[in-house]
Coordinates of C-alpha atoms and ligand atoms in Angstrom, one line a residue:
X143 CA 35.5 171.5 63.8
X144 CA 36.5 174.3 62.2
X145 CA 34.5 174.7 58.6
X146 CA 36.8 176.9 56.1
X147 CA 34.2 177.4 53.3
X148 CA 35.5 178.9 50.6
X149 CA 35.1 181.4 48.8
X150 CA 34.2 182.2 46.2
X151 CA 32.3 179.0 45.3
X152 CA 28.9 177.9 43.7
X153 CA 26.7 179.5 41.2
X154 CA 28.5 181.8 38.5
X155 CA 27.6 184.5 36.7
X156 CA 26.1 182.2 33.5
X157 CA 24.5 180.0 35.7
X158 CA 22.7 182.5 38.0
X159 CA 21.6 184.1 34.1
X160 CA 20.3 180.7 33.0
X161 CA 17.8 180.6 36.1
X162 CA 16.8 183.3 35.6
X163 CA 15.9 182.5 31.9
X164 CA 14.3 179.9 32.5
X165 CA 12.4 181.6 35.3
X166 CA 11.5 184.9 33.0
X167 CA 10.2 181.9 29.9
X168 CA 7.6 180.7 32.7
X169 CA 6.2 184.2 33.7
X170 CA 6.5 185.6 30.0
X171 CA 4.9 182.5 28.1
X172 CA 3.4 180.2 31.3
X173 CA 4.2 176.2 31.6
X174 CA 5.1 174.4 30.6
X175 CA 8.3 176.0 28.8
X176 CA 10.6 172.8 27.7
X177 CA 13.6 172.8 28.1
X178 CA 17.1 170.9 26.3
X179 CA 18.6 169.4 28.9
X180 CA 19.4 170.1 32.3
X181 CA 19.9 174.1 32.1
X182 CA 22.5 173.7 35.0
X183 CA 23.8 170.4 36.1
X184 CA 22.6 170.4 39.9
X185 CA 19.2 168.3 40.5
X186 CA 18.5 170.2 42.9
X187 CA 18.3 173.4 40.0
X188 CA 16.5 171.2 37.4
X189 CA 14.0 169.6 40.6
X190 CA 12.7 173.5 41.3
X191 CA 12.4 174.3 38.3
X192 CA 10.2 171.6 37.6
X193 CA 8.1 172.7 40.0
X194 CA 7.6 175.7 38.6
X195 CA 6.5 174.2 35.2
X196 CA 9.5 173.5 33.3
X197 CA 10.0 170.2 31.5
X198 CA 13.1 169.2 31.0
X199 CA 13.5 167.2 27.5
X200 CA 16.5 165.4 25.9
X201 CA 15.6 166.6 22.2
X202 CA 13.8 168.9 20.5
X203 CA 12.1 166.7 19.0
X204 CA 10.5 165.7 22.6
X205 CA 8.8 169.6 22.0
X206 CA 5.5 169.9 21.4
X207 CA 5.1 173.0 18.3
X208 CA 3.1 175.3 20.4
X209 CA 5.7 175.5 23.2
X210 CA 8.6 177.5 23.7
X211 CA 11.8 175.9 24.2
X212 CA 15.2 177.0 26.8
X213 CA 18.9 175.5 25.1
X214 CA 21.1 175.2 28.2
X215 CA 24.1 177.1 29.5
X216 CA 26.3 174.6 28.2
X217 CA 25.9 175.5 24.3
X218 CA 23.8 174.1 21.4
X219 CA 25.6 172.4 18.4
X220 CA 24.5 175.4 15.1
X221 CA 21.5 172.3 14.0
X222 CA 19.6 172.7 17.3
X223 CA 18.3 176.7 17.0
X224 CA 18.6 176.1 12.8
X225 CA 15.7 172.9 13.3
X226 CA 13.5 175.4 16.0
X227 CA 13.2 178.2 13.3
X228 CA 12.5 175.1 11.2
X229 CA 9.1 174.4 13.3
X230 CA 8.5 177.6 14.3
X231 CA 8.9 176.9 17.5
X232 CA 9.8 180.0 19.8
X233 CA 12.8 179.3 21.2
X234 CA 15.1 180.6 23.7
X235 CA 19.1 180.6 24.3
X236 CA 20.5 180.4 27.4
X237 CA 24.2 179.4 26.6
X238 CA 26.4 180.9 28.8
X239 CA 27.9 184.3 26.7
X240 CA 31.5 183.2 28.0
X241 CA 30.4 180.2 25.7
X242 CA 29.0 182.0 22.8
X243 CA 32.4 183.1 23.3
X244 CA 34.6 180.3 22.2
X245 CA 31.7 179.1 19.5
X246 CA 32.8 182.9 18.5
X247 CA 36.4 181.7 18.1
X248 CA 35.4 178.3 16.4
X249 CA 34.1 180.0 13.4
X250 CA 36.7 182.7 13.3
X251 CA 39.2 180.4 12.9
X252 CA 37.6 177.9 10.6
X253 CA 37.0 180.9 8.1
X254 CA 40.6 181.9 8.6
X255 CA 41.8 178.2 7.2
X256 CA 43.0 176.3 10.7
X257 CA 42.6 173.0 12.2
X258 CA 41.4 173.5 15.4
X259 CA 43.0 171.3 18.7
X260 CA 39.7 170.9 21.0
X261 CA 40.8 170.7 24.4
X262 CA 37.8 169.0 26.7
X263 CA 36.3 166.2 28.2
X264 CA 34.6 163.8 25.6
X265 CA 30.8 164.3 25.7
X266 CA 30.3 167.3 27.5
X267 CA 27.9 169.0 26.4
X268 CA 29.4 172.2 26.1
X269 CA 31.8 170.1 23.9
X270 CA 29.6 168.4 21.7
X271 CA 28.0 172.6 21.3
X272 CA 31.4 173.8 20.0
X273 CA 31.8 171.2 17.8
X274 CA 28.7 171.4 16.5
X275 CA 29.6 175.3 15.2
X276 CA 32.1 174.1 12.7
X277 CA 32.5 171.6 9.6
X278 CA 32.9 167.5 10.9
X279 CA 36.1 167.3 10.7
X280 CA 38.0 170.6 11.5
X281 CA 38.6 169.9 15.0
X282 CA 40.0 167.7 16.7
X283 CA 39.4 167.0 20.7
X284 CA 42.4 166.3 23.1
X285 CA 41.8 165.3 25.8
X286 CA 45.0 164.3 27.8
X287 CA 48.9 165.5 27.6
X288 CA 49.4 161.7 25.6
X289 CA 46.4 162.7 23.3
X290 CA 48.3 166.2 22.8
X291 CA 51.7 164.3 22.1
X292 CA 49.4 161.7 19.6
X293 CA 47.4 164.4 17.5
X294 CA 47.3 163.6 14.1
X295 CA 46.1 166.7 12.4
X296 CA 46.2 167.5 8.8
X297 CA 47.7 171.3 8.6
X298 CA 50.4 171.1 11.5
X299 CA 51.3 174.4 9.9
X300 CA 47.8 176.2 9.9
X301 CA 46.5 175.5 14.1
X302 CA 45.1 176.6 16.6
X303 CA 43.6 175.3 20.0
X304 CA 40.5 176.5 22.4
X305 CA 39.5 175.0 25.4
X306 CA 36.3 174.2 27.3
X307 CA 35.4 176.7 29.8
X308 CA 35.6 174.2 33.3
X309 CA 38.6 172.3 33.3
X310 CA 42.0 172.1 35.2
X311 CA 43.7 174.9 34.8
X312 CA 46.5 173.4 35.9
X313 CA 46.4 169.8 33.4
X314 CA 45.0 172.4 30.4
X315 CA 48.7 174.6 31.2
X316 CA 50.3 170.9 30.8
X317 CA 48.3 170.3 27.4
X318 CA 48.9 173.3 26.0
X319 CA 52.7 173.0 26.8
X320 CA 52.7 169.8 25.2
X321 CA 51.1 171.1 22.1
X322 CA 53.0 174.2 21.9
X323 CA 56.1 172.2 22.0
X324 CA 54.9 169.7 19.0
X325 CA 53.4 172.4 17.1
X326 CA 55.5 175.9 17.7
X327 CA 53.5 178.0 15.2
X328 CA 50.0 176.8 16.9
X329 CA 48.2 179.7 17.7
X330 CA 47.1 180.6 21.0
X331 CA 43.8 182.4 22.1
X332 CA 44.1 186.1 22.6
X333 CA 42.3 185.3 25.7
X334 CA 42.1 182.4 28.2
X335 CA 38.7 180.7 27.7
X336 CA 38.9 178.7 30.8
X337 CA 36.5 181.1 32.3
X338 CA 37.1 183.7 34.6
X339 CA 34.1 181.2 37.9
X340 CA 36.3 177.6 37.1
X341 CA 39.6 179.9 37.5
X342 CA 38.9 181.5 40.7
X343 CA 37.3 178.2 42.2
X344 CA 40.0 176.2 41.6
X345 CA 42.7 179.2 43.0
X346 CA 39.7 179.0 46.5
X347 CA 40.6 175.8 46.9
X348 CA 44.4 175.9 46.0
X349 CA 44.5 178.9 48.8
X350 CA 42.3 176.6 51.7
X351 CA 43.9 173.5 51.0
X352 CA 47.0 174.3 53.2
X353 CA 44.9 174.4 56.5
X354 CA 42.3 171.9 55.5
X355 CA 42.7 167.7 56.5
X356 CA 39.4 166.8 54.5
X357 CA 37.1 168.7 51.9
X358 CA 33.8 168.6 50.5
X359 CA 32.8 169.8 47.1
X360 CA 29.7 170.2 46.7
X361 CA 28.5 169.5 42.6
X362 CA 27.1 167.2 40.5
X363 CA 28.7 164.3 38.8
X364 CA 28.2 165.4 36.1
X365 CA 29.2 169.1 36.6
X366 CA 32.8 169.3 35.1
X367 CA 33.7 172.4 36.8
X368 CA 32.6 169.8 40.6
X369 CA 35.0 167.7 39.5
X370 CA 37.8 169.9 39.2
X371 CA 37.4 171.1 42.8
X372 CA 38.0 167.7 44.3
X373 CA 40.9 166.9 42.2
X374 CA 42.7 170.5 42.6
X375 CA 42.0 169.7 46.3
X376 CA 43.0 165.8 46.3
X377 CA 46.4 167.0 44.3
X378 CA 47.5 169.3 46.4
X379 CA 47.4 166.4 49.4
X380 CA 43.8 166.9 50.8
X381 CA 41.4 164.0 50.3
X382 CA 38.2 165.5 49.4
X383 CA 34.2 163.8 48.1
X384 CA 31.8 165.3 45.8
X385 CA 28.3 165.1 47.5
X386 CA 25.0 166.2 46.1
X387 CA 23.5 167.1 49.4
X388 CA 23.6 166.9 52.9
X389 CA 22.4 163.2 52.9
X390 CA 25.7 161.8 50.9
X391 CA 27.9 163.0 53.2
X392 CA 29.9 159.4 54.3
X393 CA 30.5 160.3 58.2
X394 CA 32.4 157.1 58.2
X395 CA 35.1 158.6 55.4
X396 CA 34.5 161.8 57.3
X397 CA 35.5 161.1 60.5
X398 CA 36.2 164.1 62.7
X399 CA 38.6 166.1 60.7
X400 CA 40.1 169.3 63.0
X401 CA 39.2 171.6 59.8
X402 CA 37.4 170.5 57.0
X403 CA 37.7 172.6 53.8
X404 CA 34.0 173.4 52.4
X405 CA 33.1 174.6 47.9
X406 CA 30.8 173.8 45.9
X407 CA 30.8 174.5 41.8
X408 CA 29.5 177.1 39.6
X409 CA 26.1 174.8 39.2
X410 CA 25.3 174.6 42.9
X411 CA 23.3 176.5 44.8
X412 CA 24.5 178.2 48.1
X413 CA 21.3 176.3 49.9
X414 CA 22.5 173.6 49.8
X415 CA 26.0 175.1 51.3
X416 CA 24.1 176.1 53.9
X417 CA 22.1 172.6 54.3
X418 CA 25.7 170.7 54.3
X419 CA 26.9 173.4 57.4
X420 CA 24.0 172.8 58.9
X421 CA 24.3 168.8 58.9
X422 CA 27.3 169.2 59.9
X423 CA 26.8 171.2 62.9
X424 CA 24.0 168.8 64.1
X425 CA 26.2 165.9 64.2
X426 CA 29.6 168.1 65.7
X427 CA 30.8 171.4 66.8
X428 CA 31.3 173.8 64.4
X429 CA 32.9 177.1 64.0
X430 CA 32.5 178.4 60.8
X431 CA 35.3 180.5 58.9
X432 CA 34.9 182.0 55.0
X433 CA 38.0 182.2 53.8
X434 CA 38.9 186.0 51.8
X435 CA 38.4 186.6 48.8
X436 CA 37.8 189.3 46.5
X437 CA 34.3 189.5 45.1
X438 CA 34.0 188.0 41.5
X439 CA 31.2 190.8 40.6
X440 CA 30.2 189.6 36.6
X441 CA 26.9 189.7 35.4
X442 CA 25.6 188.8 32.1
X443 CA 22.8 190.4 30.0
X444 CA 19.8 188.7 30.0
X445 CA 18.0 187.7 26.8
X446 CA 16.2 191.0 24.8
X447 CA 13.4 188.8 24.1
X448 CA 12.6 188.1 28.1
X449 CA 13.3 191.9 29.2
X450 CA 11.8 193.7 26.7
Ligands
SF4_101 S1 31.2 178.0 34.7 FE1 31.7 180.0 33.3 S2 31.4 179.3 31.6 FE2 30.2 178.1 32.4 S3 28.2 179.0 32.7 FE3 29.7 179.3 34.7 S4 30.5 181.7 34.2 FE4 29.8 180.6 32.1

């Protein structure tokens, strides 16, 4: 069996930074360091950090007054750092700088008096965080083309749209087309909100899909960008399954494809790719091939309070 490994895949700069922030906070403050929500959507990463002394909580009131807290890469509503400040908690914000950029755009648009249509998935922490940057009622969620065609807006002549960073590039383009058709004056963001990592990983799946008979995507079921990778493969006509680890491989479903595509979402570490390749190697005679790609070379600065 040929295993064709997509590239780029796996960790993005925002995930890498968020994990380093927790590790550095543990070094700086000692254990336990509290983390509000999964730092990134990957159980393996979360378990490793737990073993180092990180404690994951759902809400700030579970954090003792004398311990530091880290906010996850997905971003938090403004009310969260404000509440931490009120309590005098030491906190470090691991929000990905590309999510923070969307937060700033949202605030600027509201200051300009616009109503925002936000393209994203209801309930995702990034969406909750971005809605929490602006006054209630000043932003409306649009999840589908149907939503775009039906959404009721207070000021049709004074609209803008923004998007979640981890969406399907193709679905978002269709929603944007529907919005622009209905609201020709809608303000388009100066630059794409879907992040480089999401777009590059989807493009990598598209580029190998024509050669693949099946595809495995390593990622968590609550990881938006990983789910999108499986969707992209399926839309290219390649049966695809999302798995968290090698143990999740459904061998009956897999059968013995001639060429198996393999990729990993932005929150899945490379060690899990190796684990899956090893598991495949134990069952089949495999030949590995890594798809050619341009290196991404994106690195985000760490918060000053942890590196000073
Ligand atoms: S997927 Fe994109 S927005 Fe999310 S953490 Fe990675 S780089 Fe940042």
